[in-house]
mmCIF file of C-alpha atoms in Angstrom:
data_model
loop_
_atom_site.group_PDB
_atom_site.id
_atom_site.type_symbol
_atom_site.label_atom_id
_atom_site.label_comp_id
_atom_site.label_asym_id
_atom_site.label_seq_id
_atom_site.Cartn_x
_atom_site.Cartn_y
_atom_site.Cartn_z
ATOM 1 C CA PHE A 1151 -34.607 -51.484 106.942
ATOM 2 C CA GLN A 1152 -32.322 -50.629 103.932
ATOM 3 C CA LEU A 1153 -32.647 -53.711 101.328
ATOM 4 C CA ALA A 1154 -29.914 -53.852 98.464
ATOM 5 C CA PRO A 1155 -30.588 -54.665 95.254
ATOM 6 C CA GLY A 1156 -31.976 -58.161 94.629
ATOM 7 C CA ALA A 1157 -32.303 -58.505 98.478
ATOM 8 C CA SER A 1158 -35.032 -61.122 99.696
ATOM 9 C CA SER A 1159 -36.760 -63.397 102.307
ATOM 10 C CA GLU A 1160 -35.038 -66.083 100.672
ATOM 11 C CA GLY A 1161 -38.470 -67.976 101.127
ATOM 12 C CA THR A 1162 -41.354 -68.043 102.961
ATOM 13 C CA TYR A 1163 -41.884 -68.077 106.743
ATOM 14 C CA GLU A 1164 -43.645 -66.865 109.599
ATOM 15 C CA HIS A 1165 -44.408 -66.329 112.906
ATOM 16 C CA GLU A 1166 -47.041 -64.921 115.570
ATOM 17 C CA GLY A 1167 -47.618 -61.335 115.515
ATOM 18 C CA GLU A 1168 -48.849 -58.139 112.842
ATOM 19 C CA GLU A 1169 -46.319 -56.238 110.252
ATOM 20 C CA PHE A 1170 -46.756 -52.684 109.160
ATOM 21 C CA LEU A 1171 -44.748 -51.751 106.290
ATOM 22 C CA HIS A 1172 -44.296 -48.337 104.640
ATOM 23 C CA ILE A 1173 -42.126 -47.825 101.937
ATOM 24 C CA LEU A 1174 -39.728 -44.394 101.386
ATOM 25 C CA SER A 1175 -38.120 -45.148 98.319
ATOM 26 C CA GLY A 1176 -37.785 -47.979 95.838
ATOM 27 C CA ARG A 1177 -39.773 -50.939 95.168
ATOM 28 C CA LEU A 1178 -41.028 -53.980 97.452
ATOM 29 C CA GLU A 1179 -43.132 -57.282 96.538
ATOM 30 C CA ILE A 1180 -44.657 -59.234 99.218
ATOM 31 C CA VAL A 1181 -46.042 -62.870 98.575
ATOM 32 C CA LEU A 1182 -48.382 -63.628 101.430
ATOM 33 C CA ASP A 1183 -50.259 -67.277 101.379
ATOM 34 C CA GLY A 1184 -47.924 -68.303 98.192
ATOM 35 C CA ASP A 1185 -50.747 -66.822 95.849
ATOM 36 C CA LYS A 1186 -51.453 -63.191 96.597
ATOM 37 C CA PHE A 1187 -48.919 -60.720 94.793
ATOM 38 C CA PHE A 1188 -48.436 -57.498 96.195
ATOM 39 C CA VAL A 1189 -46.152 -54.734 94.598
ATOM 40 C CA LEU A 1190 -45.662 -51.922 96.888
ATOM 41 C CA ASP A 1191 -43.688 -48.519 95.704
ATOM 42 C CA ALA A 1192 -42.663 -45.408 97.812
ATOM 43 C CA GLY A 1193 -45.546 -43.906 99.903
ATOM 44 C CA ASP A 1194 -47.569 -46.989 99.923
ATOM 45 C CA SER A 1195 -47.862 -48.453 102.945
ATOM 46 C CA PHE A 1196 -48.983 -52.476 103.856
ATOM 47 C CA TYR A 1197 -50.510 -54.476 107.029
ATOM 48 C CA PHE A 1198 -50.273 -58.617 107.224
ATOM 49 C CA GLU A 1199 -50.745 -60.947 110.168
ATOM 50 C CA SER A 1200 -47.540 -62.140 110.770
ATOM 51 C CA ARG A 1201 -48.900 -66.072 110.976
ATOM 52 C CA ARG A 1202 -49.706 -65.739 107.179
ATOM 53 C CA PRO A 1203 -46.785 -67.214 105.029
ATOM 54 C CA HIS A 1204 -45.696 -64.670 103.769
ATOM 55 C CA ALA A 1205 -42.111 -63.450 101.480
ATOM 56 C CA TRP A 1206 -40.378 -60.658 100.179
ATOM 57 C CA ARG A 1207 -38.214 -59.422 97.801
ATOM 58 C CA ASN A 1208 -36.413 -55.887 96.383
ATOM 59 C CA ALA A 1209 -37.618 -55.506 92.888
ATOM 60 C CA CYS A 1210 -35.972 -52.654 91.678
ATOM 61 C CA GLU A 1211 -32.450 -51.977 90.728
ATOM 62 C CA GLN A 1212 -31.621 -49.480 93.690
ATOM 63 C CA GLU A 1213 -31.590 -49.690 96.805
ATOM 64 C CA THR A 1214 -35.410 -50.300 98.575
ATOM 65 C CA VAL A 1215 -35.560 -48.140 101.874
ATOM 66 C CA VAL A 1216 -38.928 -49.408 103.969
ATOM 67 C CA VAL A 1217 -40.254 -48.418 107.923
ATOM 68 C CA TRP A 1218 -40.979 -52.267 108.813
ATOM 69 C CA ILE A 1219 -42.841 -52.606 112.306
ATOM 70 C CA ASN A 1220 -43.524 -55.788 114.203
ATOM 71 C CA THR A 1221 -44.714 -56.516 117.079
ATOM 72 C CA PRO A 1222 -44.169 -58.118 118.934
ATOM 73 C CA SER A 1223 -40.628 -57.044 118.149
ATOM 74 C CA SER A 1224 -39.160 -60.639 116.268
ATOM 75 C CA PHE A 1225 -35.206 -59.636 116.845
#
């Protein structure tokens, strides 16, 4: 994914599956379960079960590039 500055999920969502992220550049904020906040920078990786309510936001003034793997595929 290439996320423009300010891009976000526009709220929380959940679905079946698992997700793995690796940040190539920029910064991404992830919120899990409505109260667990994580800030990921370039080089960071993150895993979670997709059935947990989650939201995300590009947290910097430049494009954020993420390798984002969902299983099973959600699109």
